[in-house]
Amino acid sequence: MRYTKEVEKWGTFEFSVDGKTAGNPFTDYNITARFESESEKKTVAGFYDGNGVYKVRFMPSFAESYRFTVKGSFSDDTYTGEFTAIQPSADNHGPVRVHNKFHFEYSDGTVYYPVGTTCYVWELQSDELIAETLHTLKNSPFNKIRFCVFPKSYCYNTREPRSYPYEGTPVDGSLVNEDNIWGFGPDSEGNDWDFARFNPEHFQHIERCITELQKLNIEADIILFHPYDRWGFSAMTAEQNELYLRYTAARFSAFRNVWWSFANEYDYVKSKTTADWERFGEIIVECDPYNHLRSIHNGAVFYDHTRPWITHCSVQSSPEGTADWRRTYGKPVVIDEMAYEGNHTNVWGNISPQEMTRRFWAALCRGGYGAHGETYVNENIWWSHGGKLFGESPERIAFMKRILEEAPSGGLKPKAMEWDDVCVVPEVDEIAEKTGYHLFYYGISRPAFRHYHIDDENVYSAEIIDTWNMTVEKVGEFKGRFKVNLPLKEYLAVRITKVIK
Amino acid sequence: MRYTKEVEKWGTFEFSVDGKTAGNPFTDYNITARFESESEKKTVAGFYDGNGVYKVRFMPSFAESYRFTVKGSFSDDTYTGEFTAIQPSADNHGPVRVHNKFHFEYSDGTVYYPVGTTCYVWELQSDELIAETLHTLKNSPFNKIRFCVFPKSYCYNTREPRSYPYEGTPVDGSLVNEDNIWGFGPDSEGNDWDFARFNPEHFQHIERCITELQKLNIEADIILFHPYDRWGFSAMTAEQNELYLRYTAARFSAFRNVWWSFANEYDYVKSKTTADWERFGEIIVECDPYNHLRSIHNGAVFYDHTRPWITHCSVQSSPEGTADWRRTYGKPVVIDEMAYEGNHTNVWGNISPQEMTRRFWAALCRGGYGAHGETYVNENIWWSHGGKLFGESPERIAFMKRILEEAPSGGLKPKAMEWDDVCVVPEVDEIAEKTGYHLFYYGISRPAFRHYHIDDENVYSAEIIDTWNMTVEKVGEFKGRFKVNLPLKEYLAVRITKVIK
């Protein structure tokens, strides 16, 4: 047996042992472990990692000494040992949790405002392209990325992935072209997979990518199922799906930056019913001992985000409904898909950088969080392959993130205003009261002026934020009802804060 | 008695006679007339025009000789006479009617595509300002204008009208200011009106304005009721409303360019119920012998436009629902309010010229008709007072009108396409088939290219229309499935037409 002797709190402990290889080690045997420290006791499932090696992973939630006992059905032996979980390093804040009902924070209480992007299969590209994507991410405002375990077959996504999740052989991908890609479904003839035998290298590689993201403080929002498929991975049996989920959870759960996105466009996965998705939720809740964030992203029809296994709304839509979705679902609203900046031939992938930026602010100023994607048609397209970013919105999204980080902590909630105003104030009433913080957003509206009236007692500072040109201009300090003249421009915000003398 | 001896077909014949002035001539007496020609027989009601004069008007629908018999309850006399309706002059095409279910044409079969604007009380301003408005309209693309019979009290609309519709005295308007305007309602104390005695000069003046519009070939879409009121005109009794409608119909119906807009924002007129609006419809149907177009414009909630007295949908909304509204109501869709270009402080009045132009195209390319308004905050604001236009959209609207006029006649209907395409083809299937005309619109989308495939037999010409920069660029001629590369710009349309060899 081999195992980690020292690991950070919220780091990944790993235990390995050699076992039997006869039969199908993925299904014929199991391995489980019991971890105990002063404050924590957990039993977790392990997995077969190929080449006769069985593994168990564990993420300690306390900086304490841990004892473990491992038992595998492939042997009569019982393995025991100890390791130490030390204090986390500076950038390790633990897993992200829901905070203040509609927001997030890291487990150590550090603020986390999701600013996501999507690169569906960036991790299944070449080493060079993966390195380029990580380099781009490092210099970007993004702190969450959505991507798939299964490869993707779709327009501009005809190339083969670097590996497959199962043993077997794929359909001939050279038959896919621009003309038939839309009809190339999961039932394509020519696939020959053993859905009971995983390809450990596929998962090992994804784990390396999760770890690289972790080093950049980026959350890995892992898409478990999606409909863009020519290999049959979206149309497996209930039993095969369960095996896949248990295997994936056993492998990925001990990485602190993992989130579970049960689907991209769940309602376009024609082979699955609500009962299936509910069952998948049950399995992940059972198999992920750390309770990572869980969501399910829609195509045309929202899932019922009130379901208890769902931690936050992962929405595809323009963000105008954000305040309504908060009320309806009572959970954080992350609009993971608001269309993409680019010139893709389809309407969901060709909005301007101005419109992408507008949607971020429109989400923020209704109490939610937007997300980015880019679809300029090049050899590689960020939205699927990663690589370089060509757009003009990321810089503005970084500016918005700065404005958000300057806001009182704890998140922002929509304030009930006259019908045509969009405004957020701090989520926590005491913070709202103390700071007097108001962030108004005008989008495509270009009012010549606006009147504001927070109260009659205090002095308020007013600033005009040009969200596109990334400027903040202080207008002055005011008491009572006051007027702010605005330039004839779209995309303005006004920030009002109480002047504490 | 005095009367017109010769009038154009669809012109306004007028008969006048002196009668009693004792009591209340508006309610104590009536005057009716019977008109007969070879093809037409109609009985119409007249009205009291002040100074002891009673009048009857009539719009002949045939170029024939007419005999008339007039009877007034103020006298035992019966007045008879004859006049000739001659062929209409070149610009007189008669009243506009619904055509091809979703479109319009003049009574003589000439194409009429509504391109409307709104100036709520332009006609109640000074002579100088009215002259300026007419001059602006003459040089504009607009062929319909919406305006109110009653004056308007609202933000930026505090000045007194040039006249009132009733005898009496108004509330002191100097009490109105920016701060209380929103709460200044129809129950304001200080008004003293006799709702049984009209002010004929108010109506005579409006008739002169209708006539001036007629000379410019502009339809007068007359708003009968609206909620922006400090004088009580929006909260009269059912009896008073009926008197008003009968009087207005008797006066205005014989002008060929009159349309009846029963309300602006009917649902914001708190004193009226659906039963009231239905009754108003009944009265106008009864009292307008020429069956002018009738509509009722919404605030937040659409009226049931399937009601038989409504000839077309007059909508307030962004135009994305146009195709749905066509299906739901089975009538022409005119989006009379799509927000206004300007910098008004409210969200409905401060969109950019790009967005105003976009909404026109978005309406057109879904089978409906947009309408314009402008709200740049100046001494006069077009939307209410008329005067000058400052915006950049009218020029683009004129360009759109040109493109529409170049389309095969009979109107355009939405074509069922892939989910993300917006496209119209000729309403009449035989014309669609013969011309192969397709007009695609991409709005804020910026696709790098699009594929088109009308059929495999014919040759099609494709043109890229830049709706903002007002250019038309021919791409080429194609057969079968073909690709058009598009520049990285918003607001593009693509026009495809069959090449007839």
Coordinates of N, CA and C in Angstrom, one line a residue, chain A residues 156 178-179 341-348 350-353 355 359 376-377 418-420 444-451 481 488 490, chain B residues 156 178-179 341-348 350-353 355 359 376-377 418-420 444-451 481 488 490:
Chain A
Y156 N -18.6 22.5 -35.4 CA -17.3 22.9 -35.0 C -16.6 22.0 -34.0
E178 N -20.1 19.1 -41.6 CA -21.0 20.2 -41.3 C -22.4 19.9 -41.7
D179 N -22.6 19.1 -42.7 CA -24.0 18.9 -43.2 C -24.8 17.9 -42.4
E341 N -20.3 35.6 -26.8 CA -19.7 36.7 -27.7 C -19.0 36.0 -28.8
G342 N -19.4 36.4 -30.0 CA -18.7 35.7 -31.2 C -19.4 36.0 -32.5
N343 N -19.1 35.1 -33.4 CA -19.8 35.2 -34.7 C -20.1 33.8 -35.2
H344 N -20.5 32.9 -34.3 CA -21.0 31.6 -34.6 C -22.3 31.8 -35.5
T345 N -22.5 30.8 -36.3 CA -23.7 31.0 -37.2 C -25.0 31.0 -36.5
N346 N -25.1 30.5 -35.3 CA -26.3 30.4 -34.6 C -26.5 31.5 -33.6
V347 N -27.8 31.9 -33.3 CA -28.1 33.1 -32.6 C -27.6 33.0 -31.1
W348 N -27.4 31.9 -30.6 CA -26.9 31.8 -29.2 C -25.4 32.0 -29.1
N350 N -23.5 34.5 -31.2 CA -22.9 35.6 -32.0 C -23.3 37.0 -31.5
I351 N -23.4 37.1 -30.2 CA -23.7 38.5 -29.6 C -22.4 39.3 -29.5
S352 N -22.6 40.6 -29.5 CA -21.5 41.5 -29.4 C -20.9 41.5 -28.0
P353 N -19.6 42.0 -27.9 CA -19.1 42.2 -26.6 C -19.9 43.1 -25.7
E355 N -23.1 43.4 -25.7 CA -24.3 42.7 -25.2 C -23.9 41.7 -24.2
R359 N -25.3 41.8 -20.3 CA -25.9 40.6 -19.7 C -25.3 40.4 -18.3
Y376 N -16.0 33.0 -31.4 CA -15.5 33.5 -32.7 C -15.0 32.3 -33.4
V377 N -15.4 32.2 -34.7 CA -15.1 31.0 -35.5 C -13.6 31.1 -36.0
E418 N -39.4 51.6 -8.4 CA -40.4 51.9 -9.4 C -40.2 50.9 -10.5
W419 N -41.2 50.7 -11.3 CA -41.2 49.6 -12.3 C -40.1 49.6 -13.3
D420 N -39.5 50.7 -13.6 CA -38.5 50.7 -14.6 C -37.0 50.8 -14.1
I444 N -29.5 49.3 -21.9 CA -29.6 50.0 -23.1 C -30.3 51.4 -23.0
S445 N -30.8 51.6 -21.8 CA -31.5 52.9 -21.5 C -30.5 54.0 -21.4
R446 N -30.9 55.2 -21.9 CA -30.0 56.4 -21.8 C -30.7 57.6 -21.2
P447 N -31.1 57.5 -20.0 CA -31.8 58.6 -19.4 C -30.9 59.8 -19.3
A448 N -31.5 61.0 -19.5 CA -30.8 62.3 -19.4 C -30.3 62.5 -18.0
F449 N -31.2 62.1 -17.1 CA -30.9 62.3 -15.7 C -31.7 61.3 -14.9
R450 N -31.4 61.1 -13.6 CA -32.2 60.3 -12.7 C -32.2 61.0 -11.4
H451 N -33.3 60.9 -10.7 CA -33.4 61.3 -9.3 C -33.2 60.1 -8.4
R481 N -33.3 64.1 -1.6 CA -33.5 63.8 -3.0 C -32.5 64.6 -3.8
L488 N -25.2 60.8 -22.7 CA -26.1 60.1 -23.6 C -25.3 58.9 -24.2
E490 N -25.3 54.3 -23.7 CA -25.8 53.0 -23.1 C -24.8 52.5 -22.1
Chain B
Y156 N -43.2 66.3 -18.4 CA -42.9 67.1 -19.6 C -44.2 67.6 -20.4
E178 N -42.9 68.9 -11.7 CA -42.2 67.6 -11.9 C -42.4 66.7 -10.7
D179 N -42.6 67.2 -9.5 CA -42.7 66.4 -8.4 C -44.1 65.8 -8.1
E341 N -37.1 56.5 -29.2 CA -35.7 57.0 -29.3 C -35.5 58.3 -28.5
G342 N -34.6 58.3 -27.6 CA -34.4 59.6 -26.8 C -33.6 59.4 -25.6
N343 N -33.8 60.4 -24.7 CA -33.1 60.3 -23.4 C -34.1 60.8 -22.3
H344 N -35.3 60.4 -22.4 CA -36.3 60.6 -21.4 C -35.8 59.8 -20.1
T345 N -36.2 60.3 -19.0 CA -35.7 59.6 -17.8 C -36.3 58.2 -17.6
N346 N -37.4 57.9 -18.2 CA -38.0 56.6 -18.1 C -37.6 55.6 -19.2
V347 N -37.6 54.3 -18.8 CA -37.0 53.3 -19.6 C -37.8 53.2 -21.0
W348 N -39.0 53.5 -21.0 CA -39.8 53.4 -22.3 C -39.4 54.6 -23.3
N350 N -36.0 56.0 -23.8 CA -34.6 56.4 -23.9 C -33.8 55.3 -24.6
I351 N -34.4 54.7 -25.6 CA -33.6 53.7 -26.4 C -32.8 54.5 -27.5
S352 N -31.8 53.8 -27.9 CA -30.9 54.4 -29.0 C -31.6 54.3 -30.3
P353 N -31.0 55.1 -31.3 CA -31.6 55.0 -32.6 C -31.3 53.6 -33.2
E355 N -31.5 50.8 -31.6 CA -32.5 49.9 -31.0 C -33.9 50.2 -31.6
R359 N -36.0 47.5 -33.7 CA -37.4 47.0 -33.4 C -38.3 47.1 -34.7
Y376 N -36.3 62.9 -27.0 CA -35.1 63.7 -26.6 C -35.7 64.9 -25.8
V377 N -35.1 65.1 -24.6 CA -35.6 66.1 -23.7 C -35.2 67.5 -24.1
E418 N -35.9 27.1 -39.0 CA -35.1 26.6 -37.8 C -35.3 27.6 -36.7
W419 N -35.2 27.2 -35.4 CA -35.6 28.0 -34.3 C -35.0 29.3 -34.2
D420 N -33.8 29.5 -34.7 CA -33.1 30.8 -34.5 C -33.2 31.8 -35.7
I444 N -29.3 41.7 -33.4 CA -28.0 41.9 -32.7 C -27.1 40.7 -32.9
S445 N -27.6 39.7 -33.7 CA -26.8 38.5 -34.0 C -25.8 38.9 -35.1
R446 N -24.6 38.3 -35.0 CA -23.6 38.6 -35.9 C -23.0 37.3 -36.5
P447 N -23.8 36.5 -37.2 CA -23.2 35.3 -37.7 C -22.1 35.5 -38.8
A448 N -21.1 34.7 -38.7 CA -20.0 34.8 -39.7 C -20.5 34.5 -41.1
F449 N -21.5 33.6 -41.1 CA -22.1 33.2 -42.4 C -23.4 32.6 -42.2
R450 N -24.2 32.4 -43.2 CA -25.4 31.6 -43.1 C -25.6 30.8 -44.4
H451 N -26.2 29.7 -44.2 CA -26.5 28.9 -45.4 C -28.0 29.1 -45.7
R481 N -28.3 24.8 -52.4 CA -27.9 25.3 -51.0 C -26.7 26.2 -51.2
L488 N -18.8 41.3 -39.7 CA -19.0 41.2 -38.2 C -19.7 42.5 -37.8
E490 N -23.7 44.1 -36.3 CA -25.1 43.9 -35.9 C -26.0 44.5 -37.0

